[in-house]
C-alpha positions as MATLAB code, in Angstrom:
seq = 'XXXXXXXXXXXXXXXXXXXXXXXXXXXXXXXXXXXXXXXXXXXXXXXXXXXXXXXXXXXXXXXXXXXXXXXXXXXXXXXXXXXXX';
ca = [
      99.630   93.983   98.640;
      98.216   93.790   95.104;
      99.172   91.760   92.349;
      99.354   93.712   88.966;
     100.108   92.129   85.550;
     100.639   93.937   82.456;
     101.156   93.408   78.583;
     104.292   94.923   77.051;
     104.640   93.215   73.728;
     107.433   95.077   72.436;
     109.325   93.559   75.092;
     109.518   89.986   73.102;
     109.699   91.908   69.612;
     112.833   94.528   71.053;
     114.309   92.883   73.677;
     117.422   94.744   74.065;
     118.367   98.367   74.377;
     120.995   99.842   72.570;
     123.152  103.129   73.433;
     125.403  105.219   73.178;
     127.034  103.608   76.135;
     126.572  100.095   74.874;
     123.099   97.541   75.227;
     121.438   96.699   77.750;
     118.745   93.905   78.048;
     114.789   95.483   78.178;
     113.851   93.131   81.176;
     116.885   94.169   83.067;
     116.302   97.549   82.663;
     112.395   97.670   83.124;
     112.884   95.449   86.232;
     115.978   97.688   88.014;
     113.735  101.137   87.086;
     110.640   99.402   88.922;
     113.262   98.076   91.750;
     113.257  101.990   92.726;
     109.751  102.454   93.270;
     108.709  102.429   96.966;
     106.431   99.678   97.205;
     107.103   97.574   94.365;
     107.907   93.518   95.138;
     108.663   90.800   93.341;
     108.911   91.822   89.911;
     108.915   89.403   87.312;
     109.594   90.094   83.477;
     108.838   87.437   80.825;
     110.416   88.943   77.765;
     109.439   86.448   75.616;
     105.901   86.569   76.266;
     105.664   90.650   75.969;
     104.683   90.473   80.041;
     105.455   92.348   83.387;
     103.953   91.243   86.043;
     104.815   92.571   90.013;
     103.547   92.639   93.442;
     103.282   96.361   94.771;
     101.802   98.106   98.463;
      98.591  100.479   96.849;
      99.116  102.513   99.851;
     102.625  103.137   98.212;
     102.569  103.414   94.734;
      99.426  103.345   92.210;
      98.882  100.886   88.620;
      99.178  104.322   86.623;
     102.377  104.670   88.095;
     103.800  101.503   87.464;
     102.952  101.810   83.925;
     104.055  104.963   83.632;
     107.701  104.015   84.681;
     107.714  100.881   82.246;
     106.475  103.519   79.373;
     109.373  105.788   79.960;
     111.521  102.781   79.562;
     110.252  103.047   76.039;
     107.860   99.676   76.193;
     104.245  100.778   76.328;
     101.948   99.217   78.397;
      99.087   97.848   76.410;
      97.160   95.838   78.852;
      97.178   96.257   82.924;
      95.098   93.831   85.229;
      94.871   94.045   89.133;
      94.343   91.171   91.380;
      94.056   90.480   94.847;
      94.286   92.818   98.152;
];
């Protein structure tokens, strides 16, 4: 397993989603669409610090791909780091 931590700073500055169906909180959302990913484990989101930060199987899933999915959630990734095997 690697550890991957990554920057989203519009997380603290938009931290809610809004809808046609209603609102939805950003770490909610970001954390259930990275829930789906084969591989992914224990995903933590600290809204208020802009940061994302999970444990995923590289044999699985890759870093571009976990960005990727945050990205379409409308955050951009600014910053990814990798650490540990």
């Amino acid at each position: 397993m690697r550890e991957l931590s990554l920057r989203v700073p519009l997380l603290a500055e938009r931290p809610v989603i809004e809808s046609e169906g209603g609102s939805a909180s950003a770490a909610d959302v970001i954390r259930s669409e990275l829930g789906l990913l084969a591989g992914a484990d224990e995903i933590r989101v600290d809204q208020p610090a802009g940061q994302v930060a999970l444990w995923y199987d590289p044999e699985q899933l890759d870093a571009e791909e976990i960005c990727a999915v945050v990205t379409r959630s409308g955050y951009p990734v600014l910053y990814g780091g990798e650490a540990g095997a």
